[in-house]
Tab-separated table of N, CA and C in Angstrom:
chain	number	residue	atom	x	y	z
A	7	UNK	N	-1.276	23.959	1.590
A	7	UNK	CA	-2.287	23.136	1.008
A	7	UNK	C	-1.819	22.479	-0.317
A	8	UNK	N	-2.185	21.314	-0.610
A	8	UNK	CA	-1.751	20.635	-1.796
A	8	UNK	C	-2.977	20.535	-2.670
A	9	UNK	N	-2.737	20.570	-3.948
A	9	UNK	CA	-3.844	20.454	-4.919
A	9	UNK	C	-3.721	19.038	-5.596
A	10	UNK	N	-4.669	18.107	-5.333
A	10	UNK	CA	-4.628	16.920	-6.046
A	10	UNK	C	-5.479	17.058	-7.303
A	11	UNK	N	-5.096	16.418	-8.439
A	11	UNK	CA	-5.967	16.428	-9.555
A	11	UNK	C	-7.057	15.442	-9.319
A	12	UNK	N	-8.163	15.525	-10.088
A	12	UNK	CA	-9.258	14.707	-9.953
A	12	UNK	C	-8.813	13.220	-10.010
A	13	UNK	N	-7.973	12.985	-10.967
A	13	UNK	CA	-7.460	11.577	-11.274
A	13	UNK	C	-6.658	11.073	-10.050
A	14	UNK	N	-5.888	11.955	-9.514
A	14	UNK	CA	-4.985	11.541	-8.349
A	14	UNK	C	-6.013	11.179	-7.148
A	15	UNK	N	-7.000	12.064	-6.955
A	15	UNK	CA	-7.905	11.816	-5.815
A	15	UNK	C	-8.684	10.509	-6.035
A	16	UNK	N	-9.065	10.324	-7.315
A	16	UNK	CA	-9.858	9.109	-7.608
A	16	UNK	C	-8.949	7.791	-7.346
A	17	UNK	N	-7.690	7.853	-7.729
A	17	UNK	CA	-6.812	6.791	-7.576
A	17	UNK	C	-6.499	6.553	-6.060
A	18	UNK	N	-6.310	7.705	-5.351
A	18	UNK	CA	-6.050	7.640	-3.930
A	18	UNK	C	-7.269	6.947	-3.203
A	19	UNK	N	-8.438	7.350	-3.508
A	19	UNK	CA	-9.596	6.784	-2.899
A	19	UNK	C	-9.786	5.394	-3.164
A	20	UNK	N	-9.410	4.959	-4.353
A	20	UNK	CA	-9.498	3.501	-4.737
A	20	UNK	C	-8.487	2.814	-3.997
A	21	UNK	N	-7.188	3.197	-3.894
A	21	UNK	CA	-6.132	2.520	-3.184
A	21	UNK	C	-6.473	2.521	-1.706
A	22	UNK	N	-7.143	3.547	-1.181
A	22	UNK	CA	-7.455	3.528	0.208
A	22	UNK	C	-8.550	2.432	0.448
A	23	UNK	N	-9.536	2.313	-0.523
A	23	UNK	CA	-10.428	1.211	-0.354
A	23	UNK	C	-9.834	-0.172	-0.417
A	24	UNK	N	-8.821	-0.326	-1.258
A	24	UNK	CA	-8.087	-1.567	-1.294
A	24	UNK	C	-7.226	-1.835	-0.014
A	25	UNK	N	-6.674	-0.869	0.567
A	25	UNK	CA	-5.949	-0.858	1.866
A	25	UNK	C	-6.841	-1.182	2.970
A	26	UNK	N	-7.933	-0.653	3.105
A	26	UNK	CA	-8.815	-0.610	4.299
A	26	UNK	C	-10.013	-1.567	4.201
A	27	UNK	N	-10.393	-1.786	2.902
A	27	UNK	CA	-11.655	-2.508	2.635
A	27	UNK	C	-11.507	-4.063	2.712
A	28	UNK	N	-12.685	-4.694	2.423
A	28	UNK	CA	-12.794	-6.103	2.432
A	28	UNK	C	-12.210	-6.695	1.110
A	29	UNK	N	-11.128	-7.427	1.075
A	29	UNK	CA	-10.540	-7.952	-0.095
A	29	UNK	C	-11.457	-9.085	-0.769
A	30	UNK	N	-12.359	-9.563	-0.033
A	30	UNK	CA	-13.308	-10.610	-0.639
A	30	UNK	C	-14.542	-10.013	-1.185
A	31	UNK	N	-14.782	-8.703	-1.066
A	31	UNK	CA	-15.985	-8.240	-1.533
A	31	UNK	C	-15.997	-7.755	-2.950
A	32	UNK	N	-17.076	-7.634	-3.565
A	32	UNK	CA	-17.202	-7.230	-5.031
A	32	UNK	C	-16.615	-5.774	-5.290
A	33	UNK	N	-16.737	-4.997	-4.221
A	33	UNK	CA	-16.156	-3.563	-4.471
A	33	UNK	C	-14.582	-3.597	-4.668
A	34	UNK	N	-13.958	-4.617	-4.308
A	34	UNK	CA	-12.469	-4.717	-4.712
A	34	UNK	C	-12.239	-4.522	-6.179
A	35	UNK	N	-13.077	-5.120	-6.955
A	35	UNK	CA	-12.899	-5.047	-8.357
A	35	UNK	C	-13.204	-3.621	-8.924
A	36	UNK	N	-14.127	-2.953	-8.307
A	36	UNK	CA	-14.412	-1.546	-8.622
A	36	UNK	C	-13.158	-0.688	-8.397
A	37	UNK	N	-12.537	-0.910	-7.193
A	37	UNK	CA	-11.345	-0.166	-6.851
A	37	UNK	C	-10.192	-0.524	-7.732
A	38	UNK	N	-10.024	-1.694	-8.019
A	38	UNK	CA	-8.991	-2.102	-8.976
A	38	UNK	C	-9.111	-1.430	-10.355
A	39	UNK	N	-10.365	-1.491	-10.747
A	39	UNK	CA	-10.644	-0.835	-12.126
A	39	UNK	C	-10.406	0.696	-12.066
A	40	UNK	N	-10.765	1.227	-10.959
A	40	UNK	CA	-10.627	2.768	-10.690
A	40	UNK	C	-9.023	3.066	-10.737
A	41	UNK	N	-8.308	2.208	-10.218
A	41	UNK	CA	-6.802	2.592	-10.210
A	41	UNK	C	-6.267	2.369	-11.651
A	42	UNK	N	-6.587	1.251	-12.284
A	42	UNK	CA	-5.984	0.817	-13.489
A	42	UNK	C	-6.636	1.353	-14.722
A	43	UNK	N	-7.784	1.794	-14.708
A	43	UNK	CA	-8.439	2.150	-15.954
A	43	UNK	C	-8.528	1.061	-17.028
A	44	UNK	N	-8.064	1.436	-18.248
A	44	UNK	CA	-8.081	0.531	-19.316
A	44	UNK	C	-7.111	-0.747	-19.124
A	45	UNK	N	-6.222	-0.532	-18.148
A	45	UNK	CA	-5.238	-1.608	-17.978
A	45	UNK	C	-5.812	-2.669	-17.048
A	46	UNK	N	-7.006	-2.534	-16.505
A	46	UNK	CA	-7.670	-3.506	-15.699
A	46	UNK	C	-7.987	-4.774	-16.405
A	47	UNK	N	-7.632	-5.937	-15.671
A	47	UNK	CA	-7.960	-7.223	-16.282
A	47	UNK	C	-9.072	-7.877	-15.395
A	48	UNK	N	-10.179	-8.190	-15.976
A	48	UNK	CA	-11.272	-8.814	-15.177
A	48	UNK	C	-10.670	-10.059	-14.357
A	49	UNK	N	-11.102	-10.187	-13.107
A	49	UNK	CA	-10.649	-11.290	-12.293
A	49	UNK	C	-11.762	-11.701	-11.313
A	50	UNK	N	-11.686	-12.801	-10.734
A	50	UNK	CA	-12.683	-13.338	-9.887
A	50	UNK	C	-13.042	-12.344	-8.848
A	51	UNK	N	-14.346	-12.409	-8.342
A	51	UNK	CA	-14.798	-11.539	-7.261
A	51	UNK	C	-14.273	-12.014	-6.018
A	52	UNK	N	-14.143	-13.328	-5.794
A	52	UNK	CA	-13.713	-13.886	-4.652
A	52	UNK	C	-12.127	-14.058	-4.594
A	53	UNK	N	-11.489	-13.401	-3.673
A	53	UNK	CA	-10.027	-13.421	-3.622
A	53	UNK	C	-9.607	-14.674	-2.712
A	54	UNK	N	-8.906	-15.568	-3.406
A	54	UNK	CA	-8.398	-16.616	-2.582
A	54	UNK	C	-7.114	-17.214	-3.274
A	55	UNK	N	-6.319	-17.915	-2.452
A	55	UNK	CA	-5.146	-18.482	-3.087
A	55	UNK	C	-5.597	-19.805	-3.895
A	56	UNK	N	-5.099	-19.793	-5.105
A	56	UNK	CA	-5.353	-20.947	-5.983
A	56	UNK	C	-4.142	-21.434	-6.635
A	57	UNK	N	-3.142	-22.014	-5.870
A	57	UNK	CA	-1.980	-22.412	-6.452
A	57	UNK	C	-1.208	-21.233	-6.931
A	58	UNK	N	-0.714	-21.226	-8.095
A	58	UNK	CA	0.127	-20.236	-8.719
A	58	UNK	C	-0.657	-19.129	-9.334
A	59	UNK	N	-1.978	-19.188	-9.459
A	59	UNK	CA	-2.683	-18.157	-10.106
A	59	UNK	C	-2.829	-17.031	-9.206
A	60	UNK	N	-2.486	-15.851	-9.681
A	60	UNK	CA	-2.461	-14.535	-8.928
A	60	UNK	C	-3.325	-13.601	-9.659
A	61	UNK	N	-3.833	-12.602	-8.871
A	61	UNK	CA	-4.556	-11.554	-9.349
A	61	UNK	C	-3.625	-10.666	-10.345
A	62	UNK	N	-4.016	-10.633	-11.698
A	62	UNK	CA	-3.085	-9.936	-12.608
A	62	UNK	C	-3.143	-8.446	-12.492
A	63	UNK	N	-3.967	-7.898	-11.632
A	63	UNK	CA	-4.018	-6.425	-11.461
A	63	UNK	C	-3.092	-5.901	-10.410
A	64	UNK	N	-2.623	-6.773	-9.529
A	64	UNK	CA	-1.820	-6.390	-8.303
A	64	UNK	C	-0.513	-5.681	-8.758
A	65	UNK	N	0.262	-6.226	-9.682
A	65	UNK	CA	1.600	-5.536	-10.041
A	65	UNK	C	1.269	-4.176	-10.651
A	66	UNK	N	0.221	-3.914	-11.435
A	66	UNK	CA	-0.068	-2.667	-12.022
A	66	UNK	C	-0.505	-1.712	-10.952
A	67	UNK	N	-1.273	-2.140	-9.923
A	67	UNK	CA	-1.763	-1.296	-8.829
A	67	UNK	C	-0.549	-0.939	-7.990
A	68	UNK	N	0.357	-1.892	-7.688
A	68	UNK	CA	1.535	-1.574	-6.895
A	68	UNK	C	2.417	-0.569	-7.593
A	69	UNK	N	2.628	-0.726	-8.997
A	69	UNK	CA	3.456	0.228	-9.650
A	69	UNK	C	2.788	1.686	-9.616
A	70	UNK	N	1.510	1.703	-9.835
A	70	UNK	CA	0.797	3.006	-9.767
A	70	UNK	C	0.960	3.654	-8.317
A	71	UNK	N	0.731	2.792	-7.320
A	71	UNK	CA	0.771	3.333	-5.962
A	71	UNK	C	2.185	3.798	-5.647
A	72	UNK	N	3.331	3.062	-6.118
A	72	UNK	CA	4.630	3.463	-5.894
A	72	UNK	C	4.867	4.838	-6.534
A	73	UNK	N	4.482	4.954	-7.733
A	73	UNK	CA	4.621	6.136	-8.531
A	73	UNK	C	3.943	7.302	-7.852
A	74	UNK	N	2.696	7.134	-7.421
A	74	UNK	CA	1.899	8.210	-6.848
A	74	UNK	C	2.541	8.620	-5.480
A	75	UNK	N	2.996	7.624	-4.694
A	75	UNK	CA	3.521	7.867	-3.404
A	75	UNK	C	4.854	8.690	-3.411
A	76	UNK	N	5.742	8.353	-4.485
A	76	UNK	CA	6.857	9.165	-4.616
A	76	UNK	C	6.571	10.631	-5.055
A	77	UNK	N	5.664	10.772	-5.993
A	77	UNK	CA	5.226	12.094	-6.373
A	77	UNK	C	4.580	12.878	-5.294
A	78	UNK	N	3.704	12.311	-4.536
A	78	UNK	CA	2.985	13.037	-3.392
A	78	UNK	C	4.046	13.338	-2.233
A	79	UNK	N	4.928	12.435	-2.018
A	79	UNK	CA	5.899	12.634	-1.027
A	79	UNK	C	6.759	13.924	-1.241
A	80	UNK	N	7.092	14.100	-2.481
A	80	UNK	CA	7.816	15.330	-2.807
A	80	UNK	C	6.984	16.532	-2.729
A	81	UNK	N	5.763	16.528	-3.161
A	81	UNK	CA	4.765	17.646	-3.069
A	81	UNK	C	4.365	17.996	-1.652
A	82	UNK	N	4.069	16.881	-0.798
A	82	UNK	CA	3.700	17.150	0.569
A	82	UNK	C	4.918	17.606	1.416
A	83	UNK	N	6.102	17.333	1.035
A	83	UNK	CA	7.190	17.786	1.874
A	83	UNK	C	7.352	19.215	1.964
A	84	UNK	N	6.825	19.900	0.943
A	84	UNK	CA	6.919	21.427	0.885
A	84	UNK	C	5.565	22.064	1.164
A	85	UNK	N	4.575	21.381	1.549
A	85	UNK	CA	3.286	21.903	1.794
A	85	UNK	C	2.667	21.453	3.035
A	86	UNK	N	1.457	22.046	3.296
A	86	UNK	CA	0.700	21.606	4.462
A	86	UNK	C	-0.574	20.933	3.949
A	87	UNK	N	-0.539	19.625	3.680
A	87	UNK	CA	-1.794	19.056	3.152
A	87	UNK	C	-2.863	18.943	4.218
A	88	UNK	N	-4.129	18.911	3.690
A	88	UNK	CA	-5.295	18.850	4.484
A	88	UNK	C	-5.431	17.483	5.135
A	89	UNK	N	-6.347	17.448	6.143
A	89	UNK	CA	-6.506	16.185	6.823
A	89	UNK	C	-6.927	15.020	5.895
A	90	UNK	N	-7.926	15.317	5.076
A	90	UNK	CA	-8.403	14.261	4.137
A	90	UNK	C	-7.239	13.709	3.249
A	91	UNK	N	-6.568	14.692	2.620
A	91	UNK	CA	-5.369	14.280	1.741
A	91	UNK	C	-4.390	13.515	2.515
A	92	UNK	N	-4.168	13.876	3.781
A	92	UNK	CA	-3.154	13.126	4.629
A	92	UNK	C	-3.622	11.670	4.826
A	93	UNK	N	-4.942	11.615	5.052
A	93	UNK	CA	-5.524	10.222	5.350
A	93	UNK	C	-5.371	9.381	4.128
A	94	UNK	N	-5.714	9.982	2.840
A	94	UNK	CA	-5.481	9.139	1.692
A	94	UNK	C	-4.074	8.880	1.432
A	95	UNK	N	-3.180	9.756	1.784
A	95	UNK	CA	-1.648	9.445	1.544
A	95	UNK	C	-1.246	8.393	2.443
A	96	UNK	N	-1.715	8.474	3.769
A	96	UNK	CA	-1.318	7.408	4.649
A	96	UNK	C	-1.740	5.989	4.205
A	97	UNK	N	-2.983	5.942	3.618
A	97	UNK	CA	-3.438	4.585	3.204
A	97	UNK	C	-2.675	4.234	1.948
A	98	UNK	N	-2.318	5.169	1.142
A	98	UNK	CA	-1.450	4.831	-0.049
A	98	UNK	C	-0.061	4.253	0.448
A	99	UNK	N	0.561	4.886	1.485
A	99	UNK	CA	1.781	4.433	1.966
A	99	UNK	C	1.678	3.069	2.538
A	100	UNK	N	0.621	2.894	3.232
A	100	UNK	CA	0.482	1.536	3.891
A	100	UNK	C	0.283	0.450	2.773
A	101	UNK	N	-0.381	0.739	1.681
A	101	UNK	CA	-0.495	-0.165	0.592
A	101	UNK	C	0.845	-0.335	-0.016
A	102	UNK	N	1.634	0.605	-0.218
A	102	UNK	CA	2.943	0.532	-0.876
A	102	UNK	C	3.816	-0.319	0.000
A	103	UNK	N	3.858	-0.063	1.309
A	103	UNK	CA	4.761	-0.731	2.243
A	103	UNK	C	4.356	-2.192	2.271
A	104	UNK	N	3.043	-2.446	2.289
A	104	UNK	CA	2.555	-3.885	2.329
A	104	UNK	C	3.056	-4.646	1.091
A	105	UNK	N	2.865	-3.982	-0.038
A	105	UNK	CA	3.292	-4.566	-1.266
A	105	UNK	C	4.767	-4.820	-1.340
A	106	UNK	N	5.650	-3.862	-0.814
A	106	UNK	CA	7.029	-4.122	-0.777
A	106	UNK	C	7.564	-5.218	0.139
A	107	UNK	N	6.814	-5.443	1.285
A	107	UNK	CA	7.321	-6.238	2.249
A	107	UNK	C	6.381	-7.509	2.517
A	108	UNK	N	5.431	-7.726	1.704
A	108	UNK	CA	4.538	-8.806	1.822
A	108	UNK	C	5.257	-10.101	1.855
A	109	UNK	N	6.094	-10.310	1.016
A	109	UNK	CA	6.782	-11.617	0.874
A	109	UNK	C	7.717	-11.826	2.146
A	110	UNK	N	8.325	-10.806	2.582
A	110	UNK	CA	9.153	-10.883	3.737
A	110	UNK	C	8.440	-11.204	4.957
A	111	UNK	N	7.189	-10.636	5.126
A	111	UNK	CA	6.391	-10.968	6.269
A	111	UNK	C	5.842	-12.409	6.146
A	112	UNK	N	5.486	-12.823	4.973
A	112	UNK	CA	5.081	-14.187	4.875
A	112	UNK	C	6.117	-15.191	5.222
A	113	UNK	N	7.462	-14.945	4.856
A	113	UNK	CA	8.473	-15.742	5.251
A	113	UNK	C	8.755	-15.822	6.776
A	114	UNK	N	8.618	-14.655	7.367
A	114	UNK	CA	8.737	-14.514	8.783
A	114	UNK	C	7.646	-15.330	9.545
A	115	UNK	N	6.373	-15.258	9.001
A	115	UNK	CA	5.277	-16.036	9.500
A	115	UNK	C	5.554	-17.579	9.415
A	116	UNK	N	6.093	-17.927	8.218
A	116	UNK	CA	6.335	-19.291	7.961
A	116	UNK	C	7.515	-19.811	8.957
A	117	UNK	N	8.503	-18.966	9.249
A	117	UNK	CA	9.512	-19.356	10.229
A	117	UNK	C	8.883	-19.593	11.606
A	118	UNK	N	7.961	-18.624	11.928
A	118	UNK	CA	7.346	-18.704	13.304
A	118	UNK	C	6.473	-19.972	13.317
A	119	UNK	N	5.749	-20.291	12.346
A	119	UNK	CA	4.952	-21.509	12.322
A	119	UNK	C	5.840	-22.806	12.455
A	120	UNK	N	6.994	-22.738	11.894
A	120	UNK	CA	7.852	-23.860	11.901
A	120	UNK	C	8.702	-24.015	13.212
A	121	UNK	N	8.442	-23.031	14.060
A	121	UNK	CA	9.163	-22.923	15.391
A	121	UNK	C	10.556	-22.389	15.338
A	122	UNK	N	10.821	-21.728	14.219
A	122	UNK	CA	12.232	-21.077	14.067
A	122	UNK	C	12.085	-19.593	13.831
A	123	UNK	N	11.353	-18.851	14.621
A	123	UNK	CA	11.264	-17.405	14.371
A	123	UNK	C	12.629	-16.668	14.489
A	124	UNK	N	12.937	-15.953	13.438
A	124	UNK	CA	14.212	-15.166	13.475
A	124	UNK	C	15.414	-16.044	13.555
A	125	UNK	N	15.327	-17.338	13.013
A	125	UNK	CA	16.361	-18.237	13.160
A	125	UNK	C	17.731	-17.765	12.561
A	126	UNK	N	17.588	-17.080	11.478
A	126	UNK	CA	18.861	-16.647	10.791
A	126	UNK	C	19.535	-15.543	11.637
A	127	UNK	N	18.845	-14.604	12.209
A	127	UNK	CA	19.577	-13.545	12.876
A	127	UNK	C	19.030	-13.281	14.287
A	128	UNK	N	17.956	-13.968	14.709
A	128	UNK	CA	17.218	-13.616	15.928
A	128	UNK	C	16.447	-12.349	15.873
A	129	UNK	N	16.334	-11.785	14.753
A	129	UNK	CA	15.615	-10.534	14.576
A	129	UNK	C	14.813	-10.568	13.342
A	130	UNK	N	14.039	-9.470	13.117
A	130	UNK	CA	13.309	-9.333	11.825
A	130	UNK	C	14.288	-8.712	10.848
A	131	UNK	N	14.806	-9.593	9.935
A	131	UNK	CA	15.885	-9.189	9.089
A	131	UNK	C	15.472	-7.955	8.098
A	132	UNK	N	14.338	-7.602	7.821
A	132	UNK	CA	13.984	-6.510	7.006
A	132	UNK	C	13.573	-5.294	7.686
A	133	UNK	N	13.663	-5.284	9.050
A	133	UNK	CA	13.164	-4.203	9.851
A	133	UNK	C	13.783	-2.961	9.594
A	134	UNK	N	15.038	-2.807	9.405
A	134	UNK	CA	15.705	-1.566	9.043
A	134	UNK	C	15.401	-0.934	7.794
A	135	UNK	N	15.127	-1.824	6.833
A	135	UNK	CA	14.691	-1.428	5.480
A	135	UNK	C	13.310	-0.887	5.552
A	136	UNK	N	12.432	-1.711	6.316
A	136	UNK	CA	10.982	-1.310	6.419
A	136	UNK	C	10.980	0.078	7.154
A	137	UNK	N	11.757	0.216	8.227
A	137	UNK	CA	11.671	1.491	8.923
A	137	UNK	C	12.211	2.709	8.147
A	138	UNK	N	13.264	2.479	7.342
A	138	UNK	CA	13.717	3.548	6.415
A	138	UNK	C	12.689	3.896	5.428
A	139	UNK	N	12.045	2.960	4.817
A	139	UNK	CA	10.898	3.221	3.817
A	139	UNK	C	9.780	3.949	4.637
A	140	UNK	N	9.365	3.443	5.749
A	140	UNK	CA	8.363	4.119	6.504
A	140	UNK	C	8.662	5.609	6.759
A	141	UNK	N	9.864	5.798	7.172
A	141	UNK	CA	10.300	7.177	7.511
A	141	UNK	C	10.371	7.990	6.187
A	142	UNK	N	10.801	7.454	5.090
A	142	UNK	CA	10.937	8.226	3.827
A	142	UNK	C	9.645	8.831	3.495
A	143	UNK	N	8.622	7.991	3.641
A	143	UNK	CA	7.224	8.490	3.155
A	143	UNK	C	6.528	9.275	4.128
A	144	UNK	N	6.793	8.937	5.500
A	144	UNK	CA	5.838	9.599	6.541
A	144	UNK	C	6.613	10.704	7.371
A	145	UNK	N	7.830	10.869	7.305
A	145	UNK	CA	8.571	11.931	7.992
A	145	UNK	C	8.475	13.163	7.122
A	146	UNK	N	7.417	13.817	7.111
A	146	UNK	CA	7.241	15.082	6.296
A	146	UNK	C	7.507	16.324	7.129
A	147	UNK	N	8.248	17.246	6.774
A	147	UNK	CA	8.595	18.377	7.502
A	147	UNK	C	7.465	19.188	8.131
A	148	UNK	N	6.426	19.439	7.340
A	148	UNK	CA	5.429	20.215	7.764
A	148	UNK	C	4.111	19.571	8.345
A	149	UNK	N	4.283	18.202	8.459
A	149	UNK	CA	3.162	17.418	8.860
A	149	UNK	C	3.277	16.864	10.302
A	150	UNK	N	2.263	17.002	11.051
A	150	UNK	CA	2.160	16.346	12.346
A	150	UNK	C	1.087	15.360	12.309
A	151	UNK	N	1.428	14.078	12.375
A	151	UNK	CA	0.431	13.059	12.309
A	151	UNK	C	-0.327	13.009	13.633
A	152	UNK	N	-1.586	12.899	13.562
A	152	UNK	CA	-2.428	12.731	14.741
A	152	UNK	C	-2.111	11.356	15.414
A	153	UNK	N	-2.214	11.459	16.755
A	153	UNK	CA	-1.952	10.229	17.547
A	153	UNK	C	-3.211	9.444	17.875
């Protein structure tokens, strides 16, 4: 069993909300504030692309998620986390991986839209890196993921 601090659990629940919830709803701002605390920057309720303007909270949330994922990976490697903790950790890892590979996925989508999918290599060029990161976080010695 692993013991999460109250702050870690609060952060994990908020990141889970960001990973699984509606990015267009007002609760997104609550989750962002919950992750960042005093570092939160107020931003529009409606999430949409507006040229170069980006949500200023995303880099801070990604950094916190990366830090927490690395820490929990180490702790979970030697423990038997409970089902709820594993669910929160899984959502955290999904958030981290999406953040790491978002640009690569967008580029692949653009290639497909232009009729040139995998033009450079005939494959998904970042797949091996993605798979390695996926395994790094989710191949835990004492954890059996439910199917």
